[in-house]
Amino acid sequence: MTPNFPPIRTAPAAAGLRAELRAFFASSVKGMTPARRARSWSGWDEEFSRALGQRGWIGMTWPEELGGRGASQLERYAVVEELLAAGAPVAAHWIADRQSGALLLRYGNEALKADMLPRIAAGELYFCIGMSEPGAGSDLASLRTRATATEGGWRVNGSKIWTTHAQHCHYMIALVRTGADAGDDRHAGFSQLVIELASPGVTVRPIEDQTGDAHFCEIFLDDVFVPAEQLLGQEGEGWNQVTAELALERSGPERFLSSHVLIEQLLATLCDQPGNTLTALTGAWAAELWTLRQMSLAVAAKLESGENPMIEASIVKDLGARFEQSVPRDLQAAYDDDAWGHDDGDLRETLSYLTAASPSFSLRGGTREILRGIIARGLGLR
Amino acid sequence: MNDRRTILTETVDRLFANLAEVGAREDGGKEFDGHWQSIEAIGLPLLMIPEEAGGFGGDWEDAGVVFRALGAHGLGLPLGETVLARAWLGRIGHKAPEGVGLFAFAKEGPDESATTLNDLPWTDRADWILLLRPDRWSLLDAAGAETRERNLLSGDPRASLVFHALDPIADGPLSEGTAMFFAEAALLRACQIAGAIETMLILAIDHVRERRQFGRPLARFQAIQHQLAILAEENAAASCAAASACQSATLGEAGFEIAAAKWRASRAADIAADIAHQVHGAIGFTREYALHAFTLRARAWGRDFGNETYWARTVGRIALAERPKPLWHWLTDRSDRLLETERKRNE
Ligand SMILES: Cc1cc2nc3c(=O)[nH]c(=O)nc-3n(C[C@H](O)[C@H](O)[C@H](O)COP(=O)(O)OP(=O)(O)OC[C@H]3O[C@@H](n4cnc5c(N)ncnc54)[C@H](O)[C@@H]3O)c2cc1C
């Protein structure tokens, strides 16, 4: 059987949920410039995250006593896709809501969960992902940051890099080496630690990216103490835990909606009767968007039913990145079409930003080549 | 999938696999009659005709399963054509004749003079043709036409039929135009393409695991692995789009979904055929090896009933006409509404 994506059978959101979200965006997001909205899950806005938290739209799938509302994965999906399509600045709580919270829920001890999850759900506590290192990118298993057992916990030494928004976050969930150096089993000896970034010995240095934003960081860990309770799950099980985390990181609608604000901006700007080129272009985008959404919803339904659709998620992410990257490129190519409408500068600015940002779409969260390798393994080729 | 559909899927897969093995090939086939009888024996040509009316029953999702299986097994029989032509005649209110039927679209109005219908499959085997023009339908006797421009380059035997005088067996006005019929024809092709791509992928996987060069199976080369990953992505996209459009067509008006699905499937057909041929090398380029039964057909199907450009423009016009409503709102509201219909139906 080749990977399959059966269409979902029930609407992801209860009637009224979208309307409620859209009414909220009308007052909170609509006034932002399109170029700001195009940043979406790269846009840091703590006030916005708290407002979302107050409305119960963070950590929705978690149990009520931990700040959630026991919603289904598909309901969360509907909220997340609405946020992204509107270009809401969701970066502050994004990682915590998508993956750190899920990890805590599954592997954290009771005290950690009770302390952290309600604050995440309130939109007040922010997390970043500490996987990559200067010497370990795609080959994550070659990472060198090490935690050694000490009285009451761990001492961590090493460094992480490309850590998104670490300069603003409270915690980082880091994959570190706790066992012996890579022997025969390259995936043995890893553990996940919840590291408080305000701890002594942590230095965070933002790195400016080519769009001019300083969104990711380098982190130096110099004898940083981490209490034993902040080990997630089992010592030595880090690799398996991180693999499950990556399925959450790769499957969502953020993997095909990164250029969506540009599409809406074009539609709002175009004159009444654009020429054939732009009509066909918007049609192709709408058709691909519909297809990707259908595929991504099928993956969400699999997650909901407890499957681990790693290959399907990789397929959606790779196709999605191809789409997100094609949107600014194709628009740039069609820019001189006669039917070009009346752009007061917003469209050009959004296009410039996405043209500059789009190379990262097939890097972050696992590169195109790594995803294709996963798919090929799923096909039985390796 | 409901039980009925699971049984249908298994039944047609088994039947079509058997038929494909007997070797229905594109030469017009000694096997044609035998195959058609096997298909008639289980009532498939009466698919989508309500059971009350003596038909096989089934909705677009059931039909999608069958059409997809035709593509997947490389069976180029005009079953989809017959099913749709009969179902449409039923909707028009005319009893369909027996035998093998085709359909064709023509632009002109009710002009009774000479008419040429281009690029029709299996013209030699057809008994009748349903001709749809913007304001009129006509049922034509296939024997009344002259055949020109035969070719095999679309996988199935295709030809142009010239009717020197239109002398219909029956005809009448078409009050609602041809757009929905044309869209359903496109959806038939989208389903067939999805099936064909799936088999291209399976053939390609088998081939690269078997074939060795430089002392190892081709599957070991990363360049090959990545090509097949892309083929798998295109397979997934075409398949999900076609299945989703069939779901929508079962639930209500599906103009947008069908347009999007035919665009996606046609696009996938080209990408997939390129890759499948490339990883096969010369053997895949031979008449003997089966790959062409999927690649030639998929490409021809991509062209039939609106190519990529045609459907991209159609979708574009729909999206533009909905303004100032954002595309996102329109798309998700529509999808929620369709799924709500399904939920109510299943209650
Ligand atoms: C915007 C952005 C945000 C990020 N945020 C985070 C974050 O928050 N936390 C975090 O931990 N990381 C983050 N990353 C890092 C990201 O996960 C890595 O960039 C990614 O895993 C690739 O690693 P690398 O950059 O070292 O490239 P490399 O691994 O050096 O790869 C360079 C190129 O070689 C290719 N390549 C590598 N190995 C192979 C192979 N075996 N076969 C074929 N090709 C190969 C790659 O596909 C790529 O094209 C972020 C990156 C970006 C761009």
PDB file of C-alpha atoms in Angstrom, chain B residues 107-291:
ATOM      1  CA  LYS B 107     -19.416  23.719 -29.380  1.00  0.00           C
ATOM      2  CA  GLU B 108     -21.864  24.483 -32.171  1.00  0.00           C
ATOM      3  CA  GLY B 109     -25.564  24.806 -31.584  1.00  0.00           C
ATOM      4  CA  PRO B 110     -28.198  22.530 -33.137  1.00  0.00           C
ATOM      5  CA  ASP B 111     -26.652  22.448 -36.571  1.00  0.00           C
ATOM      6  CA  GLU B 112     -27.795  19.373 -38.450  1.00  0.00           C
ATOM      7  CA  SER B 113     -24.999  19.466 -41.000  1.00  0.00           C
ATOM      8  CA  ALA B 114     -21.693  17.604 -40.876  1.00  0.00           C
ATOM      9  CA  THR B 115     -20.095  17.205 -37.466  1.00  0.00           C
ATOM     10  CA  THR B 116     -16.634  15.966 -36.571  1.00  0.00           C
ATOM     11  CA  LEU B 117     -15.987  14.553 -33.131  1.00  0.00           C
ATOM     12  CA  ASN B 118     -12.272  14.467 -32.384  1.00  0.00           C
ATOM     13  CA  ASP B 119     -10.124  12.251 -30.231  1.00  0.00           C
ATOM     14  CA  LEU B 120     -12.733   9.686 -29.141  1.00  0.00           C
ATOM     15  CA  PRO B 121     -11.601   6.391 -27.629  1.00  0.00           C
ATOM     16  CA  TRP B 122     -12.741   2.950 -28.823  1.00  0.00           C
ATOM     17  CA  THR B 123     -14.791   4.250 -31.753  1.00  0.00           C
ATOM     18  CA  ASP B 124     -14.754   0.816 -33.403  1.00  0.00           C
ATOM     19  CA  ARG B 125     -16.338  -0.783 -30.374  1.00  0.00           C
ATOM     20  CA  ALA B 126     -18.941   1.831 -29.576  1.00  0.00           C
ATOM     21  CA  ASP B 127     -22.594   1.211 -30.331  1.00  0.00           C
ATOM     22  CA  TRP B 128     -23.804   4.722 -29.709  1.00  0.00           C
ATOM     23  CA  ILE B 129     -22.645   8.198 -28.837  1.00  0.00           C
ATOM     24  CA  LEU B 130     -24.299  10.831 -26.707  1.00  0.00           C
ATOM     25  CA  LEU B 131     -23.466  14.191 -28.260  1.00  0.00           C
ATOM     26  CA  LEU B 132     -23.856  17.207 -26.006  1.00  0.00           C
ATOM     27  CA  ARG B 133     -24.032  20.675 -27.462  1.00  0.00           C
ATOM     28  CA  PRO B 134     -24.707  23.844 -25.488  1.00  0.00           C
ATOM     29  CA  ASP B 135     -28.492  23.651 -25.901  1.00  0.00           C
ATOM     30  CA  ARG B 136     -29.161  20.205 -27.306  1.00  0.00           C
ATOM     31  CA  TRP B 137     -28.442  16.518 -26.745  1.00  0.00           C
ATOM     32  CA  SER B 138     -28.461  13.912 -29.517  1.00  0.00           C
ATOM     33  CA  LEU B 139     -28.092  10.177 -29.425  1.00  0.00           C
ATOM     34  CA  LEU B 140     -26.115   9.024 -32.460  1.00  0.00           C
ATOM     35  CA  ASP B 141     -25.592   5.611 -33.997  1.00  0.00           C
ATOM     36  CA  ALA B 142     -21.847   5.029 -34.041  1.00  0.00           C
ATOM     37  CA  ALA B 143     -22.158   3.050 -37.250  1.00  0.00           C
ATOM     38  CA  GLY B 144     -23.274   6.160 -39.103  1.00  0.00           C
ATOM     39  CA  ALA B 145     -19.876   7.826 -38.985  1.00  0.00           C
ATOM     40  CA  GLU B 146     -16.699   7.757 -41.008  1.00  0.00           C
ATOM     41  CA  THR B 147     -13.525   7.120 -38.980  1.00  0.00           C
ATOM     42  CA  ARG B 148     -10.418   9.240 -39.492  1.00  0.00           C
ATOM     43  CA  GLU B 149      -7.089   9.927 -37.833  1.00  0.00           C
ATOM     44  CA  ARG B 150      -6.709   6.713 -35.929  1.00  0.00           C
ATOM     45  CA  ASN B 151      -3.905   6.652 -33.386  1.00  0.00           C
ATOM     46  CA  LEU B 152      -2.624   4.603 -30.490  1.00  0.00           C
ATOM     47  CA  LEU B 153      -0.528   7.301 -28.897  1.00  0.00           C
ATOM     48  CA  SER B 154      -3.032   7.982 -26.167  1.00  0.00           C
ATOM     49  CA  GLY B 155      -2.870   4.450 -24.833  1.00  0.00           C
ATOM     50  CA  ASP B 156      -6.262   3.435 -26.132  1.00  0.00           C
ATOM     51  CA  PRO B 157      -7.243   3.402 -29.791  1.00  0.00           C
ATOM     52  CA  ARG B 158      -8.585   6.837 -30.566  1.00  0.00           C
ATOM     53  CA  ALA B 159     -10.007   8.330 -33.715  1.00  0.00           C
ATOM     54  CA  SER B 160     -12.069  11.169 -35.099  1.00  0.00           C
ATOM     55  CA  LEU B 161     -15.609  10.420 -36.184  1.00  0.00           C
ATOM     56  CA  VAL B 162     -17.117  12.375 -39.036  1.00  0.00           C
ATOM     57  CA  PHE B 163     -20.884  12.433 -39.288  1.00  0.00           C
ATOM     58  CA  HIS B 164     -21.690  13.684 -42.768  1.00  0.00           C
ATOM     59  CA  ALA B 165     -25.270  14.189 -41.738  1.00  0.00           C
ATOM     60  CA  LEU B 166     -26.530  14.130 -38.185  1.00  0.00           C
ATOM     61  CA  ASP B 167     -29.374  11.699 -38.109  1.00  0.00           C
ATOM     62  CA  PRO B 168     -29.932  11.160 -34.407  1.00  0.00           C
ATOM     63  CA  ILE B 169     -31.684   8.129 -32.951  1.00  0.00           C
ATOM     64  CA  ALA B 170     -33.191  10.568 -30.469  1.00  0.00           C
ATOM     65  CA  ASP B 171     -32.567  14.135 -29.399  1.00  0.00           C
ATOM     66  CA  GLY B 172     -33.953  16.985 -27.378  1.00  0.00           C
ATOM     67  CA  PRO B 173     -33.178  20.346 -25.758  1.00  0.00           C
ATOM     68  CA  LEU B 174     -30.659  20.734 -22.918  1.00  0.00           C
ATOM     69  CA  SER B 175     -32.060  23.322 -20.590  1.00  0.00           C
ATOM     70  CA  GLU B 176     -29.168  23.409 -18.118  1.00  0.00           C
ATOM     71  CA  GLY B 177     -26.287  23.511 -20.569  1.00  0.00           C
ATOM     72  CA  THR B 178     -23.330  21.169 -20.668  1.00  0.00           C
ATOM     73  CA  ALA B 179     -21.099  22.540 -17.892  1.00  0.00           C
ATOM     74  CA  MET B 180     -21.980  19.952 -15.257  1.00  0.00           C
ATOM     75  CA  PHE B 181     -21.693  17.072 -17.727  1.00  0.00           C
ATOM     76  CA  PHE B 182     -18.317  18.356 -18.843  1.00  0.00           C
ATOM     77  CA  ALA B 183     -17.179  18.585 -15.209  1.00  0.00           C
ATOM     78  CA  GLU B 184     -18.263  15.015 -14.513  1.00  0.00           C
ATOM     79  CA  ALA B 185     -16.358  13.850 -17.571  1.00  0.00           C
ATOM     80  CA  ALA B 186     -13.328  15.646 -16.129  1.00  0.00           C
ATOM     81  CA  LEU B 187     -13.842  13.928 -12.783  1.00  0.00           C
ATOM     82  CA  LEU B 188     -13.912  10.542 -14.513  1.00  0.00           C
ATOM     83  CA  ARG B 189     -10.509  11.356 -15.979  1.00  0.00           C
ATOM     84  CA  ALA B 190      -9.152  12.630 -12.666  1.00  0.00           C
ATOM     85  CA  CYS B 191     -10.055   9.294 -11.046  1.00  0.00           C
ATOM     86  CA  GLN B 192      -8.495   7.301 -13.877  1.00  0.00           C
ATOM     87  CA  ILE B 193      -5.331   9.390 -13.677  1.00  0.00           C
ATOM     88  CA  ALA B 194      -5.095   8.806  -9.917  1.00  0.00           C
ATOM     89  CA  GLY B 195      -5.286   5.062 -10.488  1.00  0.00           C
ATOM     90  CA  ALA B 196      -2.710   5.152 -13.284  1.00  0.00           C
ATOM     91  CA  ILE B 197      -0.234   7.145 -11.184  1.00  0.00           C
ATOM     92  CA  GLU B 198      -0.535   4.706  -8.308  1.00  0.00           C
ATOM     93  CA  THR B 199       0.480   1.888 -10.630  1.00  0.00           C
ATOM     94  CA  MET B 200       3.336   3.939 -12.101  1.00  0.00           C
ATOM     95  CA  LEU B 201       4.626   4.312  -8.557  1.00  0.00           C
ATOM     96  CA  ILE B 202       4.311   0.607  -7.801  1.00  0.00           C
ATOM     97  CA  LEU B 203       5.997  -0.386 -11.075  1.00  0.00           C
ATOM     98  CA  ALA B 204       8.783   2.109 -10.442  1.00  0.00           C
ATOM     99  CA  ILE B 205       9.379   0.877  -6.891  1.00  0.00           C
ATOM    100  CA  ASP B 206       9.512  -2.743  -8.027  1.00  0.00           C
ATOM    101  CA  HIS B 207      11.808  -1.911 -10.875  1.00  0.00           C
ATOM    102  CA  VAL B 208      14.401   0.075  -8.899  1.00  0.00           C
ATOM    103  CA  ARG B 209      14.556  -2.581  -6.193  1.00  0.00           C
ATOM    104  CA  GLU B 210      15.171  -5.279  -8.766  1.00  0.00           C
ATOM    105  CA  ARG B 211      17.429  -3.640 -11.310  1.00  0.00           C
ATOM    106  CA  ARG B 212      21.118  -3.468 -10.345  1.00  0.00           C
ATOM    107  CA  GLN B 213      23.752  -1.112 -11.711  1.00  0.00           C
ATOM    108  CA  PHE B 214      27.181  -0.264 -10.305  1.00  0.00           C
ATOM    109  CA  GLY B 215      26.877  -3.372  -8.175  1.00  0.00           C
ATOM    110  CA  ARG B 216      23.763  -2.390  -6.270  1.00  0.00           C
ATOM    111  CA  PRO B 217      20.018  -1.973  -6.754  1.00  0.00           C
ATOM    112  CA  LEU B 218      19.023   1.373  -8.255  1.00  0.00           C
ATOM    113  CA  ALA B 219      16.916   1.906  -5.137  1.00  0.00           C
ATOM    114  CA  ARG B 220      20.149   2.479  -3.197  1.00  0.00           C
ATOM    115  CA  PHE B 221      20.928   5.676  -5.108  1.00  0.00           C
ATOM    116  CA  GLN B 222      19.698   8.773  -3.358  1.00  0.00           C
ATOM    117  CA  ALA B 223      18.912  10.521  -6.645  1.00  0.00           C
ATOM    118  CA  ILE B 224      16.526   7.670  -7.459  1.00  0.00           C
ATOM    119  CA  GLN B 225      15.030   7.642  -3.956  1.00  0.00           C
ATOM    120  CA  HIS B 226      14.244  11.336  -4.147  1.00  0.00           C
ATOM    121  CA  GLN B 227      12.667  11.042  -7.585  1.00  0.00           C
ATOM    122  CA  LEU B 228      10.383   8.333  -6.272  1.00  0.00           C
ATOM    123  CA  ALA B 229       9.567  10.415  -3.199  1.00  0.00           C
ATOM    124  CA  ILE B 230       8.307  13.135  -5.552  1.00  0.00           C
ATOM    125  CA  LEU B 231       6.350  10.546  -7.511  1.00  0.00           C
ATOM    126  CA  ALA B 232       4.774   9.382  -4.242  1.00  0.00           C
ATOM    127  CA  GLU B 233       3.869  12.988  -3.418  1.00  0.00           C
ATOM    128  CA  GLU B 234       2.188  13.473  -6.766  1.00  0.00           C
ATOM    129  CA  ASN B 235       0.377  10.180  -6.344  1.00  0.00           C
ATOM    130  CA  ALA B 236      -0.877  11.274  -2.942  1.00  0.00           C
ATOM    131  CA  ALA B 237      -2.008  14.669  -4.221  1.00  0.00           C
ATOM    132  CA  ALA B 238      -3.834  13.328  -7.285  1.00  0.00           C
ATOM    133  CA  SER B 239      -5.442  10.591  -5.281  1.00  0.00           C
ATOM    134  CA  CYS B 240      -6.595  12.792  -2.411  1.00  0.00           C
ATOM    135  CA  ALA B 241      -7.888  15.461  -4.805  1.00  0.00           C
ATOM    136  CA  ALA B 242      -9.859  12.970  -6.905  1.00  0.00           C
ATOM    137  CA  ALA B 243     -11.315  11.201  -3.868  1.00  0.00           C
ATOM    138  CA  SER B 244     -12.246  14.522  -2.256  1.00  0.00           C
ATOM    139  CA  ALA B 245     -13.951  15.720  -5.429  1.00  0.00           C
ATOM    140  CA  CYS B 246     -15.942  12.467  -5.632  1.00  0.00           C
ATOM    141  CA  GLN B 247     -16.988  12.995  -2.036  1.00  0.00           C
ATOM    142  CA  SER B 248     -18.132  16.543  -2.856  1.00  0.00           C
ATOM    143  CA  ALA B 249     -19.939  15.429  -6.007  1.00  0.00           C
ATOM    144  CA  THR B 250     -21.841  12.901  -3.922  1.00  0.00           C
ATOM    145  CA  LEU B 251     -22.882  15.557  -1.447  1.00  0.00           C
ATOM    146  CA  GLY B 252     -23.896  18.397  -3.694  1.00  0.00           C
ATOM    147  CA  GLU B 253     -22.743  20.954  -6.239  1.00  0.00           C
ATOM    148  CA  ALA B 254     -19.028  20.296  -6.722  1.00  0.00           C
ATOM    149  CA  GLY B 255     -17.995  22.651  -9.508  1.00  0.00           C
ATOM    150  CA  PHE B 256     -15.005  24.000  -7.624  1.00  0.00           C
ATOM    151  CA  GLU B 257     -13.763  20.696  -6.215  1.00  0.00           C
ATOM    152  CA  ILE B 258     -13.945  18.940  -9.567  1.00  0.00           C
ATOM    153  CA  ALA B 259     -12.156  21.795 -11.300  1.00  0.00           C
ATOM    154  CA  ALA B 260      -9.424  21.731  -8.655  1.00  0.00           C
ATOM    155  CA  ALA B 261      -9.125  17.948  -8.782  1.00  0.00           C
ATOM    156  CA  LYS B 262      -8.847  17.773 -12.560  1.00  0.00           C
ATOM    157  CA  TRP B 263      -6.214  20.497 -12.500  1.00  0.00           C
ATOM    158  CA  ARG B 264      -4.268  18.664  -9.807  1.00  0.00           C
ATOM    159  CA  ALA B 265      -4.547  15.258 -11.429  1.00  0.00           C
ATOM    160  CA  SER B 266      -3.503  16.549 -14.866  1.00  0.00           C
ATOM    161  CA  ARG B 267      -0.491  18.253 -13.343  1.00  0.00           C
ATOM    162  CA  ALA B 268       0.442  15.128 -11.419  1.00  0.00           C
ATOM    163  CA  ALA B 269       0.069  12.975 -14.537  1.00  0.00           C
ATOM    164  CA  ASP B 270       2.890  14.776 -16.301  1.00  0.00           C
ATOM    165  CA  ILE B 271       5.272  14.902 -13.362  1.00  0.00           C
ATOM    166  CA  ALA B 272       4.621  11.267 -12.492  1.00  0.00           C
ATOM    167  CA  ALA B 273       5.005   9.998 -16.052  1.00  0.00           C
ATOM    168  CA  ASP B 274       8.327  11.848 -16.436  1.00  0.00           C
ATOM    169  CA  ILE B 275       9.728  10.282 -13.284  1.00  0.00           C
ATOM    170  CA  ALA B 276       8.350   6.800 -13.894  1.00  0.00           C
ATOM    171  CA  HIS B 277       9.959   6.709 -17.332  1.00  0.00           C
ATOM    172  CA  GLN B 278      13.247   8.153 -16.162  1.00  0.00           C
ATOM    173  CA  VAL B 279      13.826   5.590 -13.416  1.00  0.00           C
ATOM    174  CA  HIS B 280      12.856   2.719 -15.721  1.00  0.00           C
ATOM    175  CA  GLY B 281      15.426   3.489 -18.385  1.00  0.00           C
ATOM    176  CA  ALA B 282      15.029   1.961 -21.840  1.00  0.00           C
ATOM    177  CA  ILE B 283      12.893  -0.985 -20.798  1.00  0.00           C
ATOM    178  CA  GLY B 284      10.079   1.372 -19.820  1.00  0.00           C
ATOM    179  CA  PHE B 285      10.124   2.821 -23.320  1.00  0.00           C
ATOM    180  CA  THR B 286       9.235  -0.482 -24.965  1.00  0.00           C
ATOM    181  CA  ARG B 287       5.878  -1.613 -26.201  1.00  0.00           C
ATOM    182  CA  GLU B 288       6.325  -4.881 -24.368  1.00  0.00           C
ATOM    183  CA  TYR B 289       6.767  -3.477 -20.883  1.00  0.00           C
ATOM    184  CA  ALA B 290       3.505  -2.260 -19.349  1.00  0.00           C
ATOM    185  CA  LEU B 291       4.519   1.246 -18.281  1.00  0.00           C
TER     186      LEU B 291
END
